[in-house]
Short mmCIF file of C-alpha atoms in Angstrom, two decimals:
data_model
loop_
_atom_site.label_atom_id
_atom_site.label_comp_id
_atom_site.label_asym_id
_atom_site.label_seq_id
_atom_site.Cartn_x
_atom_site.Cartn_y
_atom_site.Cartn_z
CA MET Y 1 71.35 30.43 -56.00
CA SER Y 2 69.41 32.43 -58.57
CA ASP Y 3 70.78 34.15 -61.65
CA GLN Y 4 70.26 37.83 -62.50
CA SER Y 5 71.66 40.18 -65.09
CA GLU Y 6 74.59 42.40 -64.04
CA SER Y 7 72.43 45.52 -64.12
CA GLU Y 8 69.64 44.29 -61.84
CA PRO Y 9 69.07 46.02 -58.50
CA GLN Y 10 68.83 43.94 -55.38
CA GLY Y 11 65.63 42.03 -54.96
CA SER Y 12 63.80 43.20 -58.09
CA GLY Y 13 63.53 42.50 -61.79
CA PRO Y 14 65.64 43.96 -64.57
CA ARG Y 15 65.72 47.71 -64.95
CA ARG Y 16 67.32 50.21 -67.26
CA VAL Y 17 70.36 52.24 -66.26
CA SER Y 18 69.07 54.62 -63.62
CA VAL Y 19 69.09 58.36 -64.14
CA PRO Y 20 71.61 59.25 -61.37
CA SER Y 21 74.48 57.66 -63.33
CA ARG Y 22 73.87 59.85 -66.40
CA ILE Y 23 75.93 63.01 -66.79
CA SER Y 24 72.82 65.04 -67.71
CA GLY Y 25 71.20 64.26 -64.38
CA ALA Y 26 74.41 64.92 -62.49
CA THR Y 27 75.06 68.35 -64.03
CA PRO Y 28 73.44 70.38 -61.19
CA ALA Y 29 75.44 68.42 -58.63
CA LEU Y 30 78.72 68.90 -60.48
CA LEU Y 31 78.08 72.61 -61.01
CA GLY Y 32 77.18 73.06 -57.36
CA TYR Y 33 80.24 71.13 -56.28
CA ALA Y 34 82.46 73.19 -58.58
CA ALA Y 35 80.99 76.41 -57.20
CA VAL Y 36 81.68 75.61 -53.55
CA ARG Y 37 85.20 74.35 -54.28
CA LEU Y 38 85.95 77.50 -56.32
CA VAL Y 39 84.96 79.52 -53.25
CA GLY Y 40 87.47 77.52 -51.23
CA MET Y 41 90.18 77.98 -53.85
CA ALA Y 42 89.53 81.72 -54.04
CA ILE Y 43 89.83 82.10 -50.27
CA LEU Y 44 93.07 80.10 -50.29
CA ALA Y 45 94.50 82.17 -53.16
CA VAL Y 46 93.72 85.47 -51.43
CA ALA Y 47 95.04 84.32 -48.05
CA ALA Y 48 98.22 82.93 -49.65
CA ALA Y 49 98.79 86.16 -51.57
CA VAL Y 50 98.40 88.21 -48.39
CA GLN Y 51 100.96 86.03 -46.61
CA GLY Y 52 103.29 85.87 -49.61
CA LYS Y 53 102.99 82.07 -49.92
CA ASP Y 54 102.52 79.75 -52.90
CA ALA Y 55 98.98 78.30 -52.79
CA LEU Y 56 99.68 75.72 -55.49
CA HIS Y 57 102.68 74.38 -53.58
CA ARG Y 58 100.39 73.78 -50.61
CA LEU Y 59 98.24 71.49 -52.78
CA ASN Y 60 100.87 69.26 -54.39
CA GLY Y 61 104.26 69.88 -52.79
CA ARG Y 62 103.99 69.14 -49.07
CA TRP Y 63 103.33 66.34 -46.57
CA ASP Y 64 101.96 63.07 -48.00
CA SER Y 65 102.00 64.44 -51.55
CA VAL Y 66 105.81 64.40 -51.50
CA TRP Y 67 105.88 60.73 -50.53
CA TYR Y 68 103.53 59.78 -53.37
CA VAL Y 69 105.61 61.70 -55.90
CA ARG Y 70 108.80 60.04 -54.69
CA ILE Y 71 107.19 56.59 -55.12
CA ALA Y 72 105.95 57.59 -58.59
CA GLU Y 73 109.44 58.67 -59.64
CA ASN Y 74 111.62 56.06 -57.92
CA GLY Y 75 109.43 53.19 -56.76
CA TYR Y 76 109.32 51.88 -53.21
CA GLY Y 77 112.36 51.69 -50.97
CA TYR Y 78 112.73 55.11 -49.33
CA GLY Y 79 112.68 55.60 -45.59
CA VAL Y 80 113.52 58.24 -42.99
CA THR Y 81 115.17 57.30 -39.71
CA LEU Y 82 114.02 59.48 -36.81
CA PRO Y 83 116.14 60.45 -33.79
CA ASP Y 84 114.43 57.78 -31.68
CA GLY Y 85 115.51 55.10 -34.16
CA SER Y 86 112.09 54.44 -35.69
CA VAL Y 87 111.86 54.35 -39.48
CA HIS Y 88 109.19 56.01 -41.59
CA SER Y 89 109.00 53.81 -44.70
CA ASP Y 90 107.23 54.70 -47.93
CA LEU Y 91 105.61 51.24 -47.78
CA ALA Y 92 102.97 52.89 -45.58
CA PHE Y 93 101.55 54.49 -48.75
CA PHE Y 94 99.32 52.46 -51.05
CA PRO Y 95 100.33 52.22 -54.73
CA LEU Y 96 97.41 53.28 -56.94
CA LEU Y 97 97.88 57.07 -56.77
CA PRO Y 98 101.67 57.01 -57.42
CA ALA Y 99 101.10 54.50 -60.23
CA LEU Y 100 98.61 56.90 -61.83
CA GLU Y 101 101.01 59.81 -61.29
CA ARG Y 102 103.79 57.88 -62.99
CA ALA Y 103 101.54 56.92 -65.92
CA ALA Y 104 100.16 60.45 -66.35
CA SER Y 105 103.57 62.11 -66.17
CA GLY Y 106 104.77 59.70 -68.86
CA VAL Y 107 101.98 60.80 -71.21
CA LEU Y 108 101.55 64.47 -70.30
CA PRO Y 109 104.28 67.14 -70.44
CA VAL Y 110 104.23 67.52 -66.64
CA GLY Y 111 106.07 66.05 -63.68
CA ALA Y 112 104.64 63.57 -61.22
CA ALA Y 113 103.69 66.30 -58.73
CA THR Y 114 101.58 68.21 -61.24
CA ALA Y 115 100.16 64.93 -62.54
CA GLY Y 116 99.04 64.13 -58.99
CA LEU Y 117 97.22 67.42 -58.81
CA VAL Y 118 95.46 66.80 -62.14
CA ILE Y 119 94.46 63.31 -61.00
CA GLY Y 120 93.16 64.75 -57.75
CA TRP Y 121 90.98 67.30 -59.53
CA ILE Y 122 89.58 64.73 -61.96
CA ALA Y 123 88.94 62.34 -59.09
CA ALA Y 124 87.17 65.13 -57.16
CA PHE Y 125 84.52 65.49 -59.84
CA ALA Y 126 84.27 61.73 -60.32
CA ALA Y 127 83.71 61.46 -56.57
CA ALA Y 128 81.13 64.26 -56.53
CA TRP Y 129 79.28 62.53 -59.35
CA GLY Y 130 79.37 59.20 -57.51
CA VAL Y 131 78.23 60.80 -54.24
CA TYR Y 132 75.36 62.44 -56.12
CA ALA Y 133 74.45 59.13 -57.81
CA VAL Y 134 74.25 57.32 -54.46
CA GLY Y 135 72.22 60.12 -52.86
CA ALA Y 136 69.82 60.37 -55.79
CA GLN Y 137 69.37 56.60 -55.87
CA VAL Y 138 68.50 56.50 -52.17
CA ALA Y 139 66.69 59.79 -51.52
CA GLY Y 140 65.90 61.49 -54.85
CA GLN Y 141 67.71 63.87 -57.17
CA ARG Y 142 67.49 67.03 -55.05
CA ALA Y 143 68.92 65.22 -52.03
CA GLY Y 144 71.63 63.76 -54.27
CA VAL Y 145 72.64 67.21 -55.51
CA LEU Y 146 72.79 68.55 -51.97
CA LEU Y 147 74.75 65.50 -50.79
CA ALA Y 148 77.45 66.19 -53.39
CA VAL Y 149 77.54 69.88 -52.46
CA LEU Y 150 77.69 69.15 -48.73
CA TRP Y 151 80.59 66.78 -49.35
CA GLY Y 152 82.26 69.73 -51.12
CA VAL Y 153 81.92 71.93 -48.01
CA TYR Y 154 83.08 69.34 -45.51
CA PRO Y 155 85.55 71.05 -43.12
CA THR Y 156 88.57 69.35 -44.71
CA ALA Y 157 87.21 69.56 -48.26
CA PHE Y 158 90.38 71.44 -49.27
CA VAL Y 159 92.05 68.00 -49.38
CA GLN Y 160 89.77 67.14 -52.31
CA LEU Y 161 91.91 69.33 -54.55
CA MET Y 162 95.26 68.09 -53.22
CA ALA Y 163 97.49 65.30 -54.51
CA TYR Y 164 96.19 63.07 -51.72
CA THR Y 165 94.34 59.74 -51.90
CA GLU Y 166 91.10 60.59 -50.10
CA THR Y 167 89.39 61.95 -53.22
CA LEU Y 168 90.44 59.06 -55.48
CA PHE Y 169 89.32 56.65 -52.78
CA THR Y 170 85.96 58.39 -52.35
CA ALA Y 171 85.34 58.24 -56.11
CA LEU Y 172 86.00 54.50 -56.20
CA ALA Y 173 83.99 53.88 -53.02
CA ALA Y 174 80.99 55.94 -54.13
CA TRP Y 175 80.74 54.23 -57.51
CA SER Y 176 81.29 50.82 -55.91
CA LEU Y 177 78.42 51.48 -53.51
CA TYR Y 178 76.25 52.75 -56.37
CA ALA Y 179 77.01 49.53 -58.24
CA VAL Y 180 75.89 47.53 -55.20
CA LEU Y 181 72.68 49.55 -54.91
CA THR Y 182 71.88 48.88 -58.56
CA GLY Y 183 72.89 45.20 -58.53
CA ARG Y 184 76.13 45.47 -60.53
CA TRP Y 185 78.16 43.28 -58.20
CA ILE Y 186 81.14 42.47 -60.39
CA ILE Y 187 81.66 46.17 -61.11
CA ALA Y 188 81.25 46.88 -57.39
CA GLY Y 189 83.87 44.30 -56.45
CA THR Y 190 86.32 45.53 -59.08
CA LEU Y 191 86.03 49.15 -57.92
CA CYS Y 192 86.39 48.00 -54.32
CA ALA Y 193 89.58 46.13 -55.23
CA LEU Y 194 90.95 49.34 -56.80
CA ALA Y 195 89.96 51.26 -53.66
CA GLY Y 196 91.94 48.66 -51.71
CA LEU Y 197 95.03 49.72 -53.66
CA THR Y 198 94.38 53.33 -52.67
CA ARG Y 199 93.82 53.53 -48.91
CA PRO Y 200 93.79 51.17 -45.90
CA SER Y 201 90.26 52.40 -45.06
CA ALA Y 202 89.09 50.32 -48.02
CA ALA Y 203 88.55 47.68 -45.34
CA ALA Y 204 85.28 49.49 -44.58
CA LEU Y 205 84.19 49.17 -48.21
CA VAL Y 206 85.16 45.49 -48.29
CA ALA Y 207 83.05 45.00 -45.16
CA ALA Y 208 80.12 46.81 -46.77
CA LEU Y 209 80.11 44.46 -49.75
CA GLY Y 210 80.69 41.38 -47.59
CA VAL Y 211 77.94 42.14 -45.09
CA THR Y 212 75.50 43.01 -47.87
CA GLY Y 213 76.38 39.76 -49.62
CA LEU Y 214 75.71 37.83 -46.42
CA ALA Y 215 72.37 39.57 -46.03
CA ARG Y 216 71.43 38.46 -49.54
CA LEU Y 217 72.46 34.90 -48.66
CA PHE Y 218 70.17 34.88 -45.63
CA ARG Y 219 67.32 36.37 -47.69
CA GLY Y 220 67.75 33.65 -50.26
CA ASP Y 221 68.44 35.95 -53.23
CA LEU Y 222 72.20 35.45 -53.57
CA THR Y 223 73.45 35.34 -57.17
CA TRP Y 224 76.72 34.09 -58.61
CA ARG Y 225 77.57 37.65 -59.57
CA THR Y 226 77.20 38.71 -55.94
CA VAL Y 227 79.61 35.96 -54.90
CA VAL Y 228 82.14 36.99 -57.55
CA GLY Y 229 81.88 40.65 -56.50
CA VAL Y 230 82.37 39.83 -52.83
CA VAL Y 231 85.38 37.62 -53.61
CA ILE Y 232 87.01 40.28 -55.82
CA ALA Y 233 86.42 43.11 -53.34
CA PRO Y 234 89.31 42.49 -50.87
CA LEU Y 235 91.92 41.53 -53.46
CA GLY Y 236 93.45 45.00 -53.81
CA TRP Y 237 93.87 45.56 -50.06
CA LEU Y 238 95.08 42.02 -49.44
CA GLY Y 239 97.36 42.15 -52.46
CA TYR Y 240 99.24 45.17 -51.16
CA VAL Y 241 99.52 43.74 -47.64
CA VAL Y 242 100.97 40.53 -49.12
CA PHE Y 243 103.34 42.57 -51.32
CA VAL Y 244 104.74 44.35 -48.25
CA ALA Y 245 104.96 41.05 -46.36
CA VAL Y 246 106.97 39.40 -49.14
CA ARG Y 247 109.18 42.45 -49.62
CA GLN Y 248 109.98 42.75 -45.92
CA GLY Y 249 110.04 39.03 -45.17
CA SER Y 250 107.40 39.17 -42.44
CA PRO Y 251 103.69 38.30 -42.62
CA THR Y 252 102.89 41.28 -40.38
CA ALA Y 253 105.25 43.70 -42.14
CA TYR Y 254 102.56 46.14 -43.32
CA PHE Y 255 101.23 46.58 -39.79
CA GLU Y 256 104.77 46.96 -38.47
CA VAL Y 257 105.40 49.71 -41.03
CA GLN Y 258 102.23 51.50 -39.93
CA ALA Y 259 103.17 51.11 -36.27
CA ALA Y 260 106.55 52.71 -36.95
CA TRP Y 261 104.64 55.72 -38.30
CA GLY Y 262 102.55 55.76 -35.11
CA ASN Y 263 99.48 54.54 -36.98
CA ASP Y 264 98.98 51.21 -35.26
CA ILE Y 265 95.51 50.17 -34.10
CA ASP Y 266 95.10 50.69 -30.36
CA GLY Y 267 91.32 50.60 -30.04
CA GLY Y 268 91.06 54.34 -29.42
CA VAL Y 269 93.53 54.57 -26.53
CA ALA Y 270 95.58 57.33 -28.20
CA LEU Y 271 92.42 59.30 -28.93
CA ALA Y 272 91.28 59.02 -25.32
CA ARG Y 273 94.70 60.10 -24.06
CA PHE Y 274 94.76 63.07 -26.39
CA ILE Y 275 91.36 64.28 -25.20
CA GLY Y 276 92.26 63.57 -21.59
CA GLY Y 277 95.44 65.59 -21.98
CA ARG Y 278 93.42 68.56 -23.19
CA LEU Y 279 90.91 68.26 -20.36
CA THR Y 280 93.62 68.23 -17.70
CA GLY Y 281 95.91 70.72 -19.45
CA PRO Y 282 95.94 74.51 -19.52
CA ALA Y 283 93.06 74.67 -22.03
CA PRO Y 284 90.35 72.29 -20.75
CA LEU Y 285 87.73 73.88 -23.01
CA ALA Y 286 89.59 72.35 -25.96
CA GLY Y 287 88.97 68.93 -24.44
CA VAL Y 288 85.31 69.75 -23.94
CA GLY Y 289 85.10 70.84 -27.56
CA LEU Y 290 86.65 67.55 -28.70
CA ILE Y 291 84.14 65.57 -26.66
CA ALA Y 292 81.33 67.63 -28.16
CA ALA Y 293 82.70 66.95 -31.67
CA LEU Y 294 82.79 63.21 -30.99
CA GLY Y 295 79.27 63.39 -29.59
CA LEU Y 296 78.12 65.12 -32.77
CA LEU Y 297 79.80 62.45 -34.87
CA PHE Y 298 78.11 59.61 -32.99
CA TRP Y 299 74.77 61.44 -33.21
CA VAL Y 300 75.14 61.70 -36.99
CA VAL Y 301 75.87 57.98 -37.19
CA TRP Y 302 72.70 57.37 -35.16
CA LEU Y 303 70.74 59.59 -37.55
CA CYS Y 304 71.96 57.43 -40.43
CA VAL Y 305 70.67 54.34 -38.63
CA ARG Y 306 67.32 56.01 -37.92
CA GLN Y 307 67.14 57.10 -41.54
CA ARG Y 308 67.32 53.40 -42.45
CA GLN Y 309 69.99 53.90 -45.02
CA PRO Y 310 70.67 50.88 -47.23
CA LEU Y 311 72.87 48.32 -45.51
CA PRO Y 312 76.01 48.90 -47.65
CA LEU Y 313 75.94 52.64 -46.88
CA LEU Y 314 75.51 52.05 -43.15
CA VAL Y 315 78.34 49.52 -42.98
CA TYR Y 316 80.67 51.64 -45.10
CA GLY Y 317 80.04 54.95 -43.32
CA THR Y 318 80.25 53.43 -39.85
CA GLY Y 319 83.30 51.42 -40.84
CA VAL Y 320 85.23 54.48 -42.01
CA VAL Y 321 84.42 56.23 -38.72
CA VAL Y 322 85.53 53.25 -36.64
CA ILE Y 323 88.79 52.82 -38.60
CA SER Y 324 89.51 56.54 -38.22
CA LEU Y 325 89.01 56.49 -34.45
CA ILE Y 326 90.63 53.24 -33.33
CA GLY Y 327 94.06 54.03 -34.77
CA ALA Y 328 96.85 55.89 -33.03
CA ALA Y 329 97.21 58.34 -35.90
CA TYR Y 330 97.97 62.04 -35.56
CA PHE Y 331 94.79 63.58 -34.15
CA GLY Y 332 94.66 66.46 -36.62
CA SER Y 333 94.33 64.00 -39.51
CA ARG Y 334 91.18 62.30 -38.22
CA PRO Y 335 88.66 64.70 -39.81
CA ARG Y 336 90.42 64.10 -43.14
CA LEU Y 337 90.31 60.33 -42.60
CA ILE Y 338 86.55 60.50 -41.98
CA MET Y 339 85.86 62.64 -45.06
CA PRO Y 340 85.26 59.67 -47.43
CA ALA Y 341 82.33 58.61 -45.22
CA PHE Y 342 79.92 60.69 -47.30
CA PRO Y 343 76.78 58.72 -46.25
CA LEU Y 344 77.07 60.55 -42.90
CA LEU Y 345 75.95 63.69 -44.74
CA LEU Y 346 72.80 62.11 -46.15
CA PRO Y 347 70.51 63.05 -43.22
CA ALA Y 348 71.52 66.71 -43.61
CA ALA Y 349 71.07 66.52 -47.39
CA VAL Y 350 67.56 65.09 -47.02
CA ALA Y 351 66.66 67.74 -44.43
CA LEU Y 352 67.89 70.54 -46.70
CA ALA Y 353 66.12 69.03 -49.70
CA ARG Y 354 62.82 69.58 -47.91
CA ARG Y 355 63.51 73.28 -47.52
CA ALA Y 356 62.90 76.04 -50.05
CA ARG Y 357 65.78 77.25 -52.20
CA ARG Y 358 65.82 80.58 -50.37
CA THR Y 359 66.84 78.60 -47.29
CA THR Y 360 69.28 76.10 -48.80
CA LEU Y 361 71.31 78.63 -50.80
CA PRO Y 362 72.33 80.81 -47.80
CA VAL Y 363 73.13 77.70 -45.74
CA VAL Y 364 75.34 76.26 -48.48
CA ALA Y 365 77.02 79.64 -49.06
CA LEU Y 366 77.81 80.01 -45.35
CA LEU Y 367 79.21 76.49 -45.19
CA ALA Y 368 81.33 77.12 -48.30
CA LEU Y 369 82.83 80.24 -46.75
CA ALA Y 370 83.51 78.48 -43.45
CA SER Y 371 85.06 75.46 -45.19
CA GLY Y 372 87.20 77.70 -47.39
CA ALA Y 373 88.42 79.75 -44.43
CA TYR Y 374 89.29 76.62 -42.45
CA GLY Y 375 91.06 75.17 -45.47
CA ALA Y 376 93.17 78.27 -46.00
CA PHE Y 377 94.04 78.40 -42.29
CA THR Y 378 95.12 74.75 -42.32
CA LEU Y 379 96.99 74.72 -45.62
CA LEU Y 380 98.92 77.88 -44.84
CA GLY Y 381 99.87 76.58 -41.40
CA SER Y 382 102.84 74.42 -40.46
CA GLY Y 383 101.19 71.08 -39.70
CA PRO Y 384 99.80 68.51 -42.13
CA PRO Y 385 96.03 68.19 -42.59
#
């Protein structure tokens, strides 16, 4: 087992801190990201005003946001009993975001709900910066900028400015992956552990670090820092699962809580039934559209493989997709669950980076308008994203 400095990239000698992690290099990406999200916010504000609804309330006062605020204010222990007898427990929600909301509301002159919104906005830019850093490290600065912007026009990008966990998780995941790419394994493991306190999909990030560590072992360039990073990585996720197990008195309590919410892992059976129901129902074209969407998703994953993305990006992106599809969760939430898998956008970012600015700008503008319109439609509707 060889020894390397914490800042060494995999398989090479020492290097200085790379440009993508510097704020000066990230400025175009952050400005571009801010521009496309402002478009989305403007569309939401106009649509909400037309309908006489409160746009801000849609961002921090509904659906999962309410559960996080309740945990921040009162701790765990709340549940709702449904007519069928099943119980929706707040133990289904991971603790990092409500802990940050509680801490921020204790320092700032705002309540936990507003604190969650502030945290979400800060995390959005931290995530965009991390996404840019990964893209620039792998495919160059222009591709990195476009990767961050494309993540900002993802169909459910409106969630990035909500008091939800996807943005905080993406920030931690992106910087953890960047740390792996640049050989900072202890930092990578620590950020992964924090991601594991944020969302259950951190299992994909844990797998990315573990598989990459194994690959280094087989190549014969494993370092003690890699081992430490890999060992630290799952501690957040495992720690919360153990906490729920001890609290509920059952080793499988966390999974039982998720099953009560209808989020148990069924290998994709619920997804297949949902699509089948559309195909045989009164609107079969909806089923065809869903099949086409899944086909597009699998094609994008294949493009990432053909692009020969670094191993941690491939494992992470594919892992998030798999986790999002094999659960029995509400179908409408699946695009949101896949959103943290930003490496899936890298083939498109590289393709756009090869085009002239007169081509990329109209494409990005069109995507920003479409994303904003979809976001306003979803947020002003009755169902959760």
